Coordinates of C-alpha atoms in Angstrom, one line a residue:
M123 CA -24.7 82.8 -45.1
I124 CA -26.0 81.5 -42.1
S125 CA -25.2 78.1 -41.4
E126 CA -28.0 75.5 -40.0
K127 CA -26.5 75.6 -36.9
T128 CA -26.6 79.3 -35.7
Q129 CA -30.3 79.2 -37.2
D130 CA -30.7 75.7 -34.7
Q131 CA -28.7 77.8 -32.0
A132 CA -31.3 81.1 -32.9
L133 CA -34.8 79.1 -32.8
L134 CA -33.3 77.4 -29.7
H135 CA -33.0 80.9 -28.1
L136 CA -36.5 82.4 -29.6
A137 CA -38.1 79.7 -27.9
Q138 CA -36.6 80.5 -24.8
A139 CA -37.6 84.1 -25.2
L140 CA -41.2 83.0 -25.7
R141 CA -40.5 81.6 -22.6
E142 CA -39.9 84.0 -20.0
R143 CA -42.4 86.0 -21.7
G144 CA -45.0 83.6 -20.3
Y145 CA -45.8 82.4 -23.9
H146 CA -48.8 79.8 -23.9
F147 CA -50.7 77.9 -26.8
I148 CA -53.1 74.9 -27.2
T149 CA -53.2 73.6 -30.9
P150 CA -56.4 72.2 -31.8
T151 CA -56.9 70.8 -35.1
P152 CA -56.2 71.9 -38.6
L153 CA -60.4 72.5 -40.1
T154 CA -60.0 74.6 -35.9
H155 CA -57.8 76.7 -37.2
E156 CA -58.6 76.6 -39.9
R157 CA -62.3 77.7 -39.0
V158 CA -61.2 80.6 -36.0
N159 CA -58.2 82.3 -38.4
Q160 CA -61.0 83.0 -41.2
R161 CA -63.1 85.3 -38.8
P162 CA -62.4 88.9 -39.8
E163 CA -61.0 89.6 -36.8
N164 CA -58.3 87.4 -37.2
A165 CA -56.7 89.1 -40.0
L166 CA -54.2 90.3 -38.3
A167 CA -51.4 89.1 -35.2
E168 CA -51.7 91.2 -32.3
D169 CA -50.2 89.1 -29.9
L170 CA -47.1 86.9 -29.2
P171 CA -50.2 83.3 -29.8
D172 CA -51.5 85.3 -32.4
V173 CA -47.4 84.4 -34.4
F174 CA -46.6 82.0 -33.0
G175 CA -49.7 79.8 -32.1
W176 CA -52.3 81.1 -35.0
S177 CA -49.4 81.7 -38.0
R178 CA -50.5 85.4 -38.3
P179 CA -49.6 87.7 -40.5
F180 CA -47.9 90.2 -38.6
Q181 CA -46.4 93.9 -38.4
R182 CA -43.4 94.4 -37.6
E183 CA -43.7 96.8 -34.6
L184 CA -45.3 94.3 -33.1
L185 CA -42.9 92.5 -31.7
P186 CA -40.0 92.8 -29.0
P187 CA -36.5 93.7 -31.7
A188 CA -34.7 91.1 -30.0
V189 CA -37.8 88.0 -30.9
F190 CA -38.3 90.2 -33.9
S191 CA -34.1 89.9 -34.8
L192 CA -34.1 86.7 -33.5
M193 CA -36.4 85.3 -35.5
E194 CA -34.6 86.7 -38.8
Q195 CA -30.9 84.9 -37.0
A196 CA -32.7 81.7 -36.7
G197 CA -34.6 81.6 -40.9
V198 CA -38.1 81.5 -39.2
L199 CA -39.5 84.6 -40.8
E200 CA -41.6 84.7 -44.1
A201 CA -43.3 87.7 -46.6
C202 CA -46.5 87.8 -46.4
G203 CA -47.6 91.4 -48.4
S204 CA -46.0 94.4 -46.2
R205 CA -46.3 92.3 -43.5
W206 CA -44.3 89.0 -41.9
R207 CA -45.0 85.4 -41.1
S208 CA -43.9 82.9 -39.1
R209 CA -42.4 79.9 -40.4
V210 CA -42.6 77.7 -37.1
R211 CA -45.6 77.3 -34.2
L212 CA -45.1 76.7 -30.3
S213 CA -47.1 74.1 -29.1
S214 CA -47.2 74.2 -24.6
L215 CA -47.5 70.1 -23.3
D216 CA -47.6 69.3 -19.3
G217 CA -45.2 72.5 -18.9
Q218 CA -43.0 72.5 -21.7
L219 CA -43.4 74.3 -25.3
F220 CA -41.9 72.4 -28.6
V221 CA -41.2 74.3 -31.4
H222 CA -43.3 72.5 -34.4
S223 CA -44.1 73.6 -38.5
A224 CA -46.6 76.8 -38.9
F225 CA -50.4 76.2 -40.5
P226 CA -51.4 75.3 -43.0
T227 CA -49.0 72.4 -42.9
E228 CA -48.4 71.3 -46.2
A229 CA -44.8 70.5 -46.9
A230 CA -44.3 67.4 -47.8
D231 CA -41.4 67.5 -44.5
A232 CA -43.9 69.0 -42.4
V233 CA -43.8 68.2 -38.6
F234 CA -47.1 68.2 -37.3
F235 CA -48.2 69.0 -34.1
G236 CA -51.7 68.7 -33.0
P237 CA -54.9 67.1 -30.5
D238 CA -53.2 63.8 -30.9
T239 CA -50.3 65.1 -29.5
Y240 CA -52.1 65.5 -26.3
R241 CA -54.1 62.4 -26.3
F242 CA -50.6 60.4 -27.0
A243 CA -49.1 62.1 -24.0
S244 CA -51.6 60.6 -22.4
A245 CA -51.3 57.8 -23.1
I246 CA -47.7 57.8 -22.3
Q247 CA -48.6 59.1 -18.4
A248 CA -50.7 57.2 -17.7
H249 CA -49.0 53.1 -18.8
L250 CA -45.6 55.2 -16.9
N251 CA -48.1 56.0 -14.2
L252 CA -49.6 52.3 -14.7
H253 CA -45.7 50.0 -15.1
R254 CA -43.7 51.2 -12.9
G255 CA -41.2 48.7 -14.0
N256 CA -37.8 50.1 -14.8
I257 CA -37.5 51.2 -18.0
G258 CA -33.7 51.4 -18.9
R259 CA -33.4 51.7 -22.8
A260 CA -37.2 53.4 -24.5
V261 CA -37.3 54.3 -28.6
D262 CA -40.0 56.7 -30.1
I263 CA -41.0 55.8 -33.8
G264 CA -41.5 57.9 -36.3
C265 CA -40.7 60.7 -33.2
G266 CA -41.8 64.4 -34.9
S267 CA -41.6 67.0 -32.9
G268 CA -40.0 64.8 -30.4
A269 CA -42.9 65.1 -27.7
G270 CA -43.0 61.3 -27.4
A271 CA -39.7 61.0 -26.9
I272 CA -39.2 63.9 -24.7
L273 CA -41.9 63.2 -21.9
T274 CA -40.4 59.8 -21.1
A275 CA -37.0 61.0 -21.0
L276 CA -38.1 63.8 -18.5
A277 CA -40.2 61.0 -17.0
R278 CA -37.5 58.4 -16.4
P279 CA -34.2 60.1 -16.3
Q280 CA -32.0 57.5 -16.0
A281 CA -33.2 55.6 -19.4
E282 CA -31.9 56.6 -22.8
V283 CA -34.2 57.4 -24.6
L284 CA -34.1 57.1 -28.5
A285 CA -36.2 59.6 -30.8
V286 CA -36.5 57.6 -34.9
D287 CA -38.1 59.3 -37.7
I288 CA -37.1 59.1 -41.9
N289 CA -37.7 62.9 -41.4
P290 CA -34.9 65.4 -41.0
A291 CA -36.5 68.1 -40.0
A292 CA -38.1 65.9 -37.9
L293 CA -34.6 65.0 -35.9
R294 CA -34.1 68.3 -35.9
L295 CA -37.1 70.3 -34.0
T296 CA -36.9 67.1 -32.1
Q297 CA -33.0 67.8 -30.9
M298 CA -34.7 71.5 -30.5
N299 CA -37.1 70.6 -28.2
A300 CA -35.0 68.5 -26.2
A301 CA -32.6 71.4 -25.6
L302 CA -35.1 73.8 -25.0
A303 CA -37.0 70.4 -22.3
A304 CA -33.4 69.8 -20.3
A305 CA -33.9 66.2 -21.8
D306 CA -29.7 65.4 -21.7
N307 CA -30.7 61.4 -21.5
L308 CA -32.4 61.7 -25.6
Q309 CA -30.5 61.2 -29.1
A310 CA -32.5 61.8 -32.6
R311 CA -31.3 59.7 -35.2
H312 CA -32.2 58.6 -38.3
S313 CA -33.8 55.3 -38.6
N314 CA -36.5 53.8 -41.3
L315 CA -38.7 51.8 -37.8
L316 CA -35.9 49.9 -35.5
D317 CA -34.3 49.5 -38.7
A318 CA -31.1 51.8 -37.4
V319 CA -31.4 51.3 -34.2
D320 CA -29.9 47.9 -32.0
G321 CA -31.0 46.2 -29.6
E322 CA -33.7 45.5 -27.1
F323 CA -36.3 48.4 -25.4
D324 CA -38.5 48.6 -22.5
L325 CA -40.3 51.0 -24.0
I326 CA -41.4 51.3 -27.5
L327 CA -43.9 54.4 -28.3
A328 CA -45.1 55.2 -31.4
N329 CA -48.1 57.6 -32.9
P330 CA -47.5 56.8 -36.6
P331 CA -49.9 59.2 -39.0
Y332 CA -53.1 57.4 -40.0
L333 CA -54.7 58.9 -42.4
V334 CA -54.9 58.0 -46.2
D335 CA -53.5 61.7 -47.5
P336 CA -54.3 62.0 -51.8
T337 CA -50.2 64.4 -51.6
E338 CA -49.2 61.4 -48.8
R339 CA -47.5 64.0 -46.8
A340 CA -45.3 61.5 -44.4
Y341 CA -46.4 63.3 -41.2
R342 CA -49.9 63.1 -42.2
H343 CA -50.0 59.2 -44.6
G344 CA -50.3 55.9 -43.0
G345 CA -50.5 53.7 -46.4
G346 CA -52.8 51.0 -46.8
P347 CA -56.5 51.5 -48.6
L348 CA -57.4 53.4 -45.2
G349 CA -54.4 54.3 -43.7
A350 CA -53.7 51.8 -41.3
G351 CA -50.0 50.1 -43.0
L352 CA -47.7 52.2 -41.2
S353 CA -49.4 51.1 -37.4
L354 CA -49.1 47.4 -38.6
A355 CA -45.7 47.4 -39.5
I356 CA -45.0 49.4 -36.5
L357 CA -46.6 47.1 -34.0
E358 CA -44.4 44.1 -36.0
S359 CA -41.3 45.2 -36.4
A360 CA -41.4 46.5 -32.8
I361 CA -42.6 43.1 -31.2
T362 CA -39.8 41.6 -31.9
R363 CA -38.0 44.2 -30.3
L364 CA -39.5 44.2 -26.9
A365 CA -37.2 43.2 -23.2
P366 CA -39.1 41.4 -21.4
C367 CA -41.5 42.8 -19.4
G368 CA -41.1 45.9 -22.6
S369 CA -43.7 47.2 -24.3
L370 CA -45.3 48.5 -27.6
L371 CA -47.5 51.7 -26.5
L372 CA -48.4 52.3 -29.8
Y373 CA -51.8 55.3 -30.1
T374 CA -53.1 55.5 -34.1
G375 CA -56.3 56.5 -35.9
V376 CA -58.7 53.6 -37.5
A377 CA -61.1 53.8 -40.1
M378 CA -64.7 51.9 -38.9
V379 CA -66.2 50.0 -41.1
D380 CA -69.8 48.6 -40.6
N381 CA -69.3 48.8 -37.6
K382 CA -66.5 47.1 -37.1
D383 CA -62.7 47.9 -35.9
P384 CA -60.7 45.9 -38.6
F385 CA -57.0 47.4 -37.3
R386 CA -58.0 45.5 -34.0
Q387 CA -59.2 42.3 -36.0
E388 CA -55.2 42.7 -37.6
V389 CA -53.8 43.0 -34.7
C390 CA -55.7 40.0 -33.3
Q391 CA -54.7 37.9 -36.0
R392 CA -50.6 39.0 -35.4
L393 CA -50.6 38.9 -32.1
E394 CA -52.6 35.1 -31.9
G395 CA -50.3 32.0 -31.0
R396 CA -47.3 34.5 -29.6
P397 CA -46.1 35.0 -26.2
L398 CA -47.3 38.5 -25.8
E399 CA -49.5 40.1 -23.6
W400 CA -51.9 43.2 -25.2
R401 CA -55.4 45.7 -24.1
Y402 CA -56.5 47.4 -26.7
R403 CA -59.0 50.1 -26.8
E404 CA -60.3 53.8 -27.8
V405 CA -59.1 56.8 -26.3
D406 CA -61.6 59.0 -28.7
P407 CA -64.6 57.7 -31.3
D408 CA -64.5 60.3 -34.0
V409 CA -61.3 62.9 -35.1
F410 CA -61.0 63.6 -38.3
G411 CA -64.6 63.5 -39.0
E412 CA -64.6 65.8 -41.9
E413 CA -62.1 62.5 -43.6
L414 CA -65.4 61.1 -44.6
L415 CA -67.1 63.7 -47.2
G416 CA -64.4 62.2 -49.8
G417 CA -61.5 60.3 -50.9
A418 CA -60.9 56.8 -48.9
Y419 CA -63.6 56.9 -46.2
T420 CA -66.7 57.2 -47.7
R421 CA -67.2 54.4 -46.2
C422 CA -66.3 54.5 -43.8
D423 CA -68.8 55.3 -40.1
R424 CA -66.5 57.2 -38.0
I425 CA -62.5 57.2 -37.4
A426 CA -61.5 56.6 -33.7
A427 CA -58.5 56.6 -31.8
V428 CA -57.2 54.0 -30.5
V429 CA -54.1 53.2 -27.8
L430 CA -52.5 49.0 -27.8
E431 CA -50.4 47.8 -25.5
V432 CA -48.6 45.0 -25.8
T433 CA -46.4 43.6 -22.8
R434 CA -43.4 40.6 -23.5
P435 CA -44.0 39.1 -20.1
G436 CA -40.6 38.2 -18.1
S437 CA -38.4 35.3 -17.9

């Protein structure tokens, strides 16, 4: 039986081999992914992005033998009748490749990467461009694929960057993606919020799940009546661990009700009277519109992507 360490090494070599072959794929929303794959002409993979991006079944002969062998060694091959599928996807972001779960992401421990990841990355870049002070220590809460932590580690190579999650699969892929990006200043650790890490941070990042998921998949379910439970828990945990001049950058989604923003109202109440400065903005007014068709969102107007920045002033 192949050890997990050997599998991880093979998966890293697979990702490197794809990168050397010029592999590139931008991951869409799950609904777009489903619709595109349903087209009759897309029933079978015809190239590397079809296999490792669109998660389509493929004939063994499609892949170079070395690539197929690495997939076997990495344990990411799945039989699909007389064909095969990849258990992982690879997505492109800011010149890097990130390994994450294949489509559809139905497993409880699936590691998600999608349009929210791209918006989160843009928010991080904007924050780092605006706040050019020293970042000696940073942490990404609920790191998932590690995209936020890795981009921060690459942008601030002198910083100590932690990537924390309660999902072992996420931590495993974060370590993989950090090695792929040569982000040597990043450490992945198991932690529920910040419970298992010590000290203060100059930057706390979070892109938590924010939907109400009936099956409560970890990457998707935010908790609370409209999915904001985890985002609020991160806010409470983070503001007590900010170093002087340190900031929380929280990217999340908000279900708007009767033309009002209940998450912003809650943030106002929780930050009122605290010696903190904060800024809040919508970065996309309408995401995951299909969620409004049923479940918890039948009386909501829309789901918006927002960014909350909270800064502790210097001493």
